[in-house]
Amino acid sequence: MSARLDPQIIQEISRRGGFTLWGVSNVTPLSAFDHYRRWITAGFHGTMHFLEDASGLAKRASPRLFFPAARSILILGARYSGRIPFADPGGLTGLISAHSRGRDYHQVLRERAACVAEELSRAAGRLVEFLVAVDSSPVLEKPLAVRAGLGWQGRNSLAIHPQEGSFFFLTEIFTSLELEPASQEIPDLCGNCRRCLDACPTACILPDRRIDARRCLAYQTIENRGSIPLELRPLLGRRLFGCDACQSVCPWNQKASEVGVLTEFLPRSLEDVFPDLPVLVHLSGAEFKSRFTGTGLIRARRRGLLRNAAVVLGNTGCEDAVESLSYLLFNEADALIRGHAAWGLGQISSCRARDFLSTALSRETDETVLEEIRLSLAEDHGAQAGMAASSATTAVE
């Protein structure tokens, strides 16, 4: 049997690769899979049907099946920043989640982890087989991180490290090297804290540390390809892509430093954090690809991002948003976007917004969009009636 690599060497190589956290797990089956399977059975994964795939389920249950040559798994953590380095411009701007303000982390992690694996091979003095995994791979990376001593899985389901908090990405190197696994896990330090549960705008965090993705705003703005449920739209606020509510309030993130944050994950400009929505809604397909290729926002596609933008514009309640929303309602080919634009106009109490909706009602041919228009007009009528009644009561008094 070949001698195992010195842990100090693994740490040095990992740090040179830009990873502030590292740990080793064996490849035996994960007991946490039962928790995951119950999550799937309950339907909490929403429309992410790829998570139900039989082959993927088997690999998540038994890591060895993901890469049969593996004898060890090196789990690595790369820091990203949860802070906003720019003043909030307000107005008609959206907000992008902390994890997507720089380069697409999937690409960055794969590149850096592959370099680490190659260095480990050189340090071992022989050819080493390896396979890099990220969160799009059929791997239960958070339970693996727990087993490797990188933290505990918090109430918000995220991996939390006592010094690093939860603002870090995970990647795994499945390797034929036999590495020394972590001797012990970090205990669960959430205690009686419920800040993440209380801060969640949609109550999607369940008491048993499962997430009902169908109510999660990150899921709705990124993974959901269809209509955002009516009851969740106002709760989006300015969130254009993702949600940081449960991480922002976590006390372990208040204590974490910014040391070791990778530059690839930092925003280059104000637009990477607070995108100008009127500019965004006018982007053509080619312009959208040019601007967002290489970032995480490409995952939502133009269709999803403009749908989200329509909701955020409506949530501003601002008359200035009418122009952008009416542009989407009358010029956008996609019915999903037009429907959400109609909803957005319905959130703005102005004669101009109502006039656009009334005009669209006579021109629109898609039934789903027509339903959104009718609903918006009905809500606006109800709001006006309520205001009139209130004014009359005040006059009598």
Short mmCIF file of C-alpha atoms in Angstrom, two decimals:
data_model
loop_
_atom_site.label_atom_id
_atom_site.label_comp_id
_atom_site.label_asym_id
_atom_site.label_seq_id
_atom_site.Cartn_x
_atom_site.Cartn_y
_atom_site.Cartn_z
CA MET A 1 0.00 0.00 0.00
CA SER A 2 1.34 3.45 -0.96
CA ALA A 3 2.15 5.91 1.82
CA ARG A 4 -0.54 8.50 2.45
CA LEU A 5 0.16 12.13 1.68
CA ASP A 6 1.06 14.30 4.65
CA PRO A 7 -1.99 16.41 5.64
CA GLN A 8 0.26 19.47 5.69
CA ILE A 9 1.02 18.95 2.00
CA ILE A 10 -2.69 18.61 1.20
CA GLN A 11 -3.39 21.84 3.08
CA GLU A 12 -0.63 23.75 1.28
CA ILE A 13 -1.79 22.55 -2.13
CA SER A 14 -5.41 23.37 -1.31
CA ARG A 15 -4.52 26.86 -0.15
CA ARG A 16 -2.44 27.52 -3.24
CA GLY A 17 -5.53 26.56 -5.20
CA GLY A 18 -7.51 29.29 -3.43
CA PHE A 19 -9.40 27.07 -1.01
CA THR A 20 -9.57 28.17 2.62
CA LEU A 21 -11.25 24.96 3.78
CA TRP A 22 -10.35 21.35 3.13
CA GLY A 23 -11.15 17.96 4.58
CA VAL A 24 -11.19 14.31 3.62
CA SER A 25 -14.08 11.85 3.59
CA ASN A 26 -14.16 8.15 2.85
CA VAL A 27 -16.39 6.77 0.08
CA THR A 28 -18.76 4.70 2.20
CA PRO A 29 -22.55 5.21 1.94
CA LEU A 30 -24.03 8.33 3.54
CA SER A 31 -26.62 7.98 6.29
CA ALA A 32 -27.82 11.49 5.36
CA PHE A 33 -29.26 10.05 2.15
CA ASP A 34 -32.41 9.00 4.04
CA HIS A 35 -33.05 12.66 4.87
CA TYR A 36 -32.54 13.56 1.21
CA ARG A 37 -34.84 10.78 0.01
CA ARG A 38 -37.63 11.98 2.32
CA TRP A 39 -37.16 15.46 0.88
CA ILE A 40 -37.63 14.10 -2.65
CA THR A 41 -40.60 11.93 -1.65
CA ALA A 42 -42.32 14.96 -0.11
CA GLY A 43 -41.97 16.83 -3.42
CA PHE A 44 -40.01 19.65 -1.82
CA HIS A 45 -37.64 19.72 -4.82
CA GLY A 46 -40.36 21.28 -6.97
CA THR A 47 -39.76 20.93 -10.71
CA MET A 48 -36.12 19.90 -10.36
CA HIS A 49 -36.95 16.44 -11.68
CA PHE A 50 -33.31 15.69 -12.49
CA LEU A 51 -32.87 15.16 -8.75
CA GLU A 52 -35.20 12.14 -8.96
CA ASP A 53 -33.07 10.29 -11.51
CA ALA A 54 -32.51 6.70 -10.32
CA SER A 55 -28.84 6.67 -11.27
CA GLY A 56 -28.27 9.99 -9.52
CA LEU A 57 -30.06 8.81 -6.39
CA ALA A 58 -27.83 5.73 -6.21
CA LYS A 59 -24.69 7.87 -6.54
CA ARG A 60 -25.86 10.29 -3.87
CA ALA A 61 -26.50 7.38 -1.51
CA SER A 62 -23.13 5.73 -2.19
CA PRO A 63 -20.35 8.15 -3.24
CA ARG A 64 -18.22 5.31 -4.59
CA LEU A 65 -20.72 4.82 -7.42
CA PHE A 66 -20.04 8.37 -8.63
CA PHE A 67 -16.42 7.43 -9.35
CA PRO A 68 -15.68 3.72 -8.81
CA ALA A 69 -11.91 4.29 -8.81
CA ALA A 70 -12.18 6.61 -5.79
CA ARG A 71 -10.67 5.61 -2.47
CA SER A 72 -11.01 9.06 -0.89
CA ILE A 73 -12.85 12.33 -1.40
CA LEU A 74 -11.12 15.67 -0.83
CA ILE A 75 -13.76 18.28 -0.03
CA LEU A 76 -12.72 21.89 -0.62
CA GLY A 77 -14.33 25.19 0.37
CA ALA A 78 -13.83 28.48 -1.50
CA ARG A 79 -14.91 31.77 0.07
CA TYR A 80 -17.18 34.33 -1.55
CA SER A 81 -18.27 37.64 -0.08
CA GLY A 82 -21.62 38.24 1.55
CA ARG A 83 -21.00 41.97 1.73
CA ILE A 84 -22.06 44.64 -0.76
CA PRO A 85 -19.16 46.93 -1.75
CA PHE A 86 -21.37 49.60 -3.34
CA ALA A 87 -23.96 52.05 -2.07
CA ASP A 88 -27.50 50.99 -2.93
CA PRO A 89 -28.64 53.22 -5.84
CA GLY A 90 -32.31 52.41 -5.23
CA GLY A 91 -34.71 53.37 -7.98
CA LEU A 92 -35.46 50.83 -10.68
CA THR A 93 -32.67 48.42 -9.82
CA GLY A 94 -32.79 44.79 -8.81
CA LEU A 95 -30.58 42.86 -6.40
CA ILE A 96 -28.38 39.89 -7.29
CA SER A 97 -27.58 37.29 -4.66
CA ALA A 98 -24.05 37.21 -3.23
CA HIS A 99 -23.16 33.90 -4.87
CA SER A 100 -23.68 35.22 -8.40
CA ARG A 101 -22.01 38.64 -8.44
CA GLY A 102 -18.83 37.41 -10.07
CA ARG A 103 -17.90 34.57 -12.40
CA ASP A 104 -19.99 31.41 -12.49
CA TYR A 105 -18.72 29.47 -9.48
CA HIS A 106 -19.16 26.12 -11.23
CA GLN A 107 -16.50 27.04 -13.78
CA VAL A 108 -14.15 28.57 -11.23
CA LEU A 109 -14.37 25.61 -8.85
CA ARG A 110 -13.83 23.04 -11.58
CA GLU A 111 -10.75 24.85 -12.88
CA ARG A 112 -9.19 25.37 -9.47
CA ALA A 113 -10.03 21.89 -8.15
CA ALA A 114 -8.52 20.29 -11.26
CA CYS A 115 -5.28 22.19 -10.58
CA VAL A 116 -5.30 20.94 -6.97
CA ALA A 117 -5.82 17.36 -8.16
CA GLU A 118 -2.91 17.61 -10.58
CA GLU A 119 -0.65 18.96 -7.83
CA LEU A 120 -1.68 16.12 -5.54
CA SER A 121 -0.76 13.67 -8.28
CA ARG A 122 2.69 15.23 -8.58
CA ALA A 123 3.12 15.21 -4.81
CA ALA A 124 2.19 11.52 -4.74
CA GLY A 125 4.83 10.83 -7.39
CA ARG A 126 2.52 8.76 -9.54
CA LEU A 127 -0.44 8.99 -11.87
CA VAL A 128 -3.62 9.55 -9.88
CA GLU A 129 -7.17 9.12 -11.12
CA PHE A 130 -9.58 11.85 -10.10
CA LEU A 131 -12.98 13.34 -10.91
CA VAL A 132 -14.10 16.82 -9.82
CA ALA A 133 -17.68 17.37 -8.63
CA VAL A 134 -19.63 20.56 -7.98
CA ASP A 135 -23.20 21.11 -6.83
CA SER A 136 -24.59 20.19 -10.25
CA SER A 137 -23.12 16.69 -9.84
CA PRO A 138 -25.10 13.78 -8.27
CA VAL A 139 -23.27 14.16 -4.96
CA LEU A 140 -24.55 15.05 -1.47
CA GLU A 141 -21.79 17.58 -0.97
CA LYS A 142 -23.02 19.14 2.29
CA PRO A 143 -23.21 15.81 4.18
CA LEU A 144 -19.79 14.97 2.73
CA ALA A 145 -18.46 18.31 3.99
CA VAL A 146 -19.85 17.53 7.45
CA ARG A 147 -18.19 14.12 7.42
CA ALA A 148 -14.91 15.72 6.33
CA GLY A 149 -14.95 18.14 9.28
CA LEU A 150 -15.77 21.29 7.31
CA GLY A 151 -18.72 22.27 9.49
CA TRP A 152 -22.26 21.28 10.33
CA GLN A 153 -25.46 21.51 8.32
CA GLY A 154 -27.45 24.40 9.74
CA ARG A 155 -31.16 24.95 10.08
CA ASN A 156 -31.13 26.65 6.69
CA SER A 157 -29.60 23.41 5.28
CA LEU A 158 -26.28 25.12 4.46
CA ALA A 159 -22.87 23.98 5.60
CA ILE A 160 -21.62 26.31 8.35
CA HIS A 161 -18.03 26.56 9.57
CA PRO A 162 -17.32 28.25 12.94
CA GLN A 163 -14.70 30.59 11.42
CA GLU A 164 -15.85 30.84 7.81
CA GLY A 165 -19.62 31.01 8.28
CA SER A 166 -21.62 29.76 5.30
CA PHE A 167 -20.48 32.06 2.51
CA PHE A 168 -18.35 29.44 0.80
CA PHE A 169 -18.75 27.14 -2.18
CA LEU A 170 -18.02 23.43 -2.02
CA THR A 171 -16.29 21.24 -4.57
CA GLU A 172 -15.12 17.65 -4.29
CA ILE A 173 -12.19 15.75 -5.74
CA PHE A 174 -12.90 12.03 -5.95
CA THR A 175 -9.47 10.46 -6.11
CA SER A 176 -7.78 7.08 -6.30
CA LEU A 177 -5.38 8.32 -3.63
CA GLU A 178 -5.96 6.93 -0.16
CA LEU A 179 -6.05 10.02 2.04
CA GLU A 180 -6.45 10.18 5.81
CA PRO A 181 -10.14 10.96 6.56
CA ALA A 182 -11.18 13.51 9.18
CA SER A 183 -10.92 12.11 12.68
CA GLN A 184 -14.04 13.89 13.92
CA GLU A 185 -16.89 16.09 12.81
CA ILE A 186 -17.56 19.64 14.00
CA PRO A 187 -20.57 19.56 16.36
CA ASP A 188 -23.82 21.28 15.47
CA LEU A 189 -23.58 24.79 16.94
CA CYS A 190 -26.93 26.23 15.85
CA GLY A 191 -28.26 25.65 19.35
CA ASN A 192 -31.66 27.25 19.88
CA CYS A 193 -31.06 29.95 17.25
CA ARG A 194 -33.97 30.44 14.82
CA ARG A 195 -32.84 33.59 13.05
CA CYS A 196 -32.81 32.00 9.60
CA LEU A 197 -36.31 30.58 10.04
CA ASP A 198 -37.64 33.91 11.27
CA ALA A 199 -35.94 35.88 8.49
CA CYS A 200 -37.14 33.71 5.61
CA PRO A 201 -39.77 35.80 3.79
CA THR A 202 -41.71 32.74 2.61
CA ALA A 203 -41.29 30.35 5.58
CA CYS A 204 -39.69 27.76 3.28
CA ILE A 205 -37.27 26.54 5.99
CA LEU A 206 -38.90 23.64 7.79
CA PRO A 207 -38.25 22.69 11.44
CA ASP A 208 -36.48 19.46 10.42
CA ARG A 209 -33.86 21.40 8.39
CA ARG A 210 -35.43 20.63 5.06
CA ILE A 211 -36.18 23.36 2.55
CA ASP A 212 -39.45 23.48 0.65
CA ALA A 213 -37.88 24.67 -2.59
CA ARG A 214 -41.30 25.46 -4.02
CA ARG A 215 -41.50 28.41 -1.62
CA CYS A 216 -37.80 29.35 -1.71
CA LEU A 217 -37.18 32.63 -3.56
CA ALA A 218 -33.80 31.39 -4.79
CA TYR A 219 -35.53 28.42 -6.43
CA GLN A 220 -38.28 30.61 -7.87
CA THR A 221 -35.88 33.11 -9.43
CA ILE A 222 -33.30 30.60 -10.68
CA GLU A 223 -34.66 27.08 -11.13
CA ASN A 224 -38.38 27.60 -11.77
CA ARG A 225 -38.96 27.82 -15.53
CA GLY A 226 -42.64 28.65 -15.28
CA SER A 227 -44.85 31.19 -13.58
CA ILE A 228 -43.93 32.49 -10.14
CA PRO A 229 -46.86 31.80 -7.78
CA LEU A 230 -48.98 34.89 -7.20
CA GLU A 231 -48.63 34.78 -3.41
CA LEU A 232 -44.82 34.76 -3.65
CA ARG A 233 -44.38 37.63 -6.11
CA PRO A 234 -44.71 40.50 -3.61
CA LEU A 235 -42.27 38.70 -1.30
CA LEU A 236 -39.53 38.87 -3.94
CA GLY A 237 -39.11 42.57 -3.23
CA ARG A 238 -36.06 43.57 -5.28
CA ARG A 239 -34.60 40.09 -5.54
CA LEU A 240 -33.84 39.61 -9.22
CA PHE A 241 -31.73 36.48 -8.82
CA GLY A 242 -31.38 34.43 -5.66
CA CYS A 243 -31.97 35.25 -2.00
CA ASP A 244 -29.56 35.75 0.91
CA ALA A 245 -32.07 36.25 3.73
CA CYS A 246 -31.20 33.14 5.73
CA GLN A 247 -27.44 33.70 5.39
CA SER A 248 -27.45 37.42 6.08
CA VAL A 249 -28.91 36.98 9.57
CA CYS A 250 -26.79 33.98 10.57
CA PRO A 251 -24.62 34.93 13.57
CA TRP A 252 -21.78 32.78 12.25
CA ASN A 253 -21.61 34.98 9.17
CA GLN A 254 -21.43 38.11 11.34
CA LYS A 255 -18.24 36.69 12.87
CA ALA A 256 -16.64 35.53 9.61
CA SER A 257 -13.90 37.59 7.99
CA GLU A 258 -13.46 38.37 4.30
CA VAL A 259 -9.96 36.92 4.26
CA GLY A 260 -9.46 34.46 1.44
CA VAL A 261 -12.38 35.57 -0.74
CA LEU A 262 -11.55 34.72 -4.35
CA THR A 263 -11.40 37.69 -6.71
CA GLU A 264 -13.34 35.74 -9.36
CA PHE A 265 -16.39 35.87 -7.10
CA LEU A 266 -16.26 39.64 -6.50
CA PRO A 267 -18.49 42.04 -8.46
CA ARG A 268 -16.63 44.17 -10.99
CA SER A 269 -19.17 46.98 -11.04
CA LEU A 270 -22.35 48.31 -9.47
CA GLU A 271 -24.34 46.54 -12.21
CA ASP A 272 -23.13 43.16 -10.97
CA VAL A 273 -25.01 43.77 -7.71
CA PHE A 274 -27.76 46.25 -8.58
CA PRO A 275 -28.63 45.83 -12.28
CA ASP A 276 -30.56 48.61 -14.00
CA LEU A 277 -33.90 46.99 -14.82
CA PRO A 278 -35.01 49.32 -17.66
CA VAL A 279 -31.73 48.49 -19.41
CA LEU A 280 -32.17 44.79 -18.72
CA VAL A 281 -35.68 44.52 -20.18
CA HIS A 282 -34.49 45.97 -23.49
CA LEU A 283 -31.70 43.42 -23.99
CA SER A 284 -32.02 41.26 -27.08
CA GLY A 285 -31.18 37.57 -26.93
CA ALA A 286 -27.70 38.21 -28.33
CA GLU A 287 -27.10 41.11 -25.94
CA PHE A 288 -28.23 38.99 -23.00
CA LYS A 289 -25.75 36.24 -23.88
CA SER A 290 -22.94 38.74 -24.37
CA ARG A 291 -23.55 40.33 -20.99
CA PHE A 292 -24.21 37.25 -18.85
CA THR A 293 -22.25 34.36 -20.37
CA GLY A 294 -19.69 33.24 -17.81
CA THR A 295 -21.87 34.32 -14.88
CA GLY A 296 -24.40 32.39 -12.84
CA LEU A 297 -27.26 34.52 -14.18
CA ILE A 298 -27.12 32.69 -17.50
CA ARG A 299 -28.80 29.76 -15.74
CA ALA A 300 -32.08 31.64 -15.45
CA ARG A 301 -31.89 32.41 -19.17
CA ARG A 302 -33.24 35.62 -20.67
CA ARG A 303 -36.80 34.36 -20.21
CA GLY A 304 -36.41 33.79 -16.48
CA LEU A 305 -34.51 36.98 -15.77
CA LEU A 306 -37.02 39.19 -17.61
CA ARG A 307 -39.87 37.41 -15.83
CA ASN A 308 -38.14 38.22 -12.54
CA ALA A 309 -37.48 41.80 -13.64
CA ALA A 310 -41.18 42.31 -14.35
CA VAL A 311 -42.04 41.21 -10.81
CA VAL A 312 -39.36 43.39 -9.23
CA LEU A 313 -40.46 46.41 -11.27
CA GLY A 314 -44.01 45.85 -10.09
CA ASN A 315 -42.87 45.57 -6.50
CA THR A 316 -41.35 49.05 -6.67
CA GLY A 317 -44.89 50.44 -7.07
CA CYS A 318 -43.19 53.26 -8.91
CA GLU A 319 -44.76 55.18 -11.79
CA ASP A 320 -41.35 55.23 -13.48
CA ALA A 321 -41.57 51.44 -13.88
CA VAL A 322 -44.65 51.68 -16.13
CA GLU A 323 -42.62 52.37 -19.27
CA SER A 324 -40.47 49.23 -18.91
CA LEU A 325 -43.41 47.03 -17.95
CA SER A 326 -45.57 48.26 -20.82
CA TYR A 327 -42.66 47.67 -23.19
CA LEU A 328 -42.54 44.02 -22.10
CA LEU A 329 -46.32 43.67 -22.26
CA PHE A 330 -46.58 44.90 -25.86
CA ASN A 331 -43.25 43.89 -27.39
CA GLU A 332 -42.10 40.66 -25.74
CA ALA A 333 -42.79 37.47 -27.74
CA ASP A 334 -42.79 35.21 -24.68
CA ALA A 335 -46.20 34.91 -23.02
CA LEU A 336 -44.64 34.11 -19.64
CA ILE A 337 -42.84 37.46 -19.61
CA ARG A 338 -45.90 39.36 -20.86
CA GLY A 339 -48.03 37.80 -18.13
CA HIS A 340 -45.65 38.84 -15.38
CA ALA A 341 -45.40 42.32 -16.92
CA ALA A 342 -49.19 42.57 -16.67
CA TRP A 343 -48.99 41.59 -13.02
CA GLY A 344 -46.29 44.21 -12.48
CA LEU A 345 -48.45 46.94 -13.99
CA GLY A 346 -51.26 45.87 -11.70
CA GLN A 347 -49.08 46.68 -8.69
CA ILE A 348 -48.74 50.31 -9.77
CA SER A 349 -51.69 52.49 -8.84
CA SER A 350 -51.78 54.92 -11.72
CA CYS A 351 -54.15 55.76 -14.55
CA ARG A 352 -51.34 55.19 -17.04
CA ALA A 353 -50.70 51.65 -15.82
CA ARG A 354 -54.43 50.88 -15.94
CA ASP A 355 -54.74 52.31 -19.46
CA PHE A 356 -51.95 50.06 -20.71
CA LEU A 357 -53.64 47.03 -19.14
CA SER A 358 -57.00 47.94 -20.70
CA THR A 359 -55.39 48.33 -24.12
CA ALA A 360 -53.59 45.01 -23.76
CA LEU A 361 -56.86 43.32 -22.81
CA SER A 362 -58.25 44.14 -26.26
CA ARG A 363 -55.12 43.03 -28.11
CA GLU A 364 -53.73 40.02 -26.25
CA THR A 365 -54.50 36.53 -27.61
CA ASP A 366 -52.80 34.27 -25.06
CA GLU A 367 -55.25 33.10 -22.41
CA THR A 368 -52.67 32.92 -19.60
CA VAL A 369 -51.67 36.54 -20.24
CA LEU A 370 -55.30 37.61 -20.50
CA GLU A 371 -55.94 36.04 -17.09
CA GLU A 372 -53.05 38.05 -15.60
CA ILE A 373 -54.42 41.24 -17.18
CA ARG A 374 -57.94 40.62 -15.87
CA LEU A 375 -56.61 39.88 -12.41
CA SER A 376 -54.52 43.06 -12.39
CA LEU A 377 -57.45 45.19 -13.55
CA ALA A 378 -59.72 43.62 -10.93
CA GLU A 379 -57.19 44.23 -8.16
CA ASP A 380 -56.70 47.82 -9.27
CA HIS A 381 -60.46 48.37 -9.32
CA GLY A 382 -60.71 46.90 -5.82
CA ALA A 383 -57.90 49.12 -4.58
CA GLN A 384 -59.54 52.23 -6.05
CA ALA A 385 -62.88 51.30 -4.50
CA GLY A 386 -61.21 50.83 -1.13
CA MET A 387 -59.51 54.22 -1.38
CA ALA A 388 -62.80 55.88 -2.31
CA ALA A 389 -64.57 54.30 0.65
CA SER A 390 -61.79 55.40 2.97
CA SER A 391 -61.98 58.97 1.66
CA ALA A 392 -65.75 59.04 2.10
CA THR A 393 -65.46 57.82 5.68
CA THR A 394 -62.86 60.46 6.44
CA ALA A 395 -65.08 63.18 4.94
CA VAL A 396 -68.05 62.13 7.09
CA GLU A 397 -65.94 62.09 10.24
#
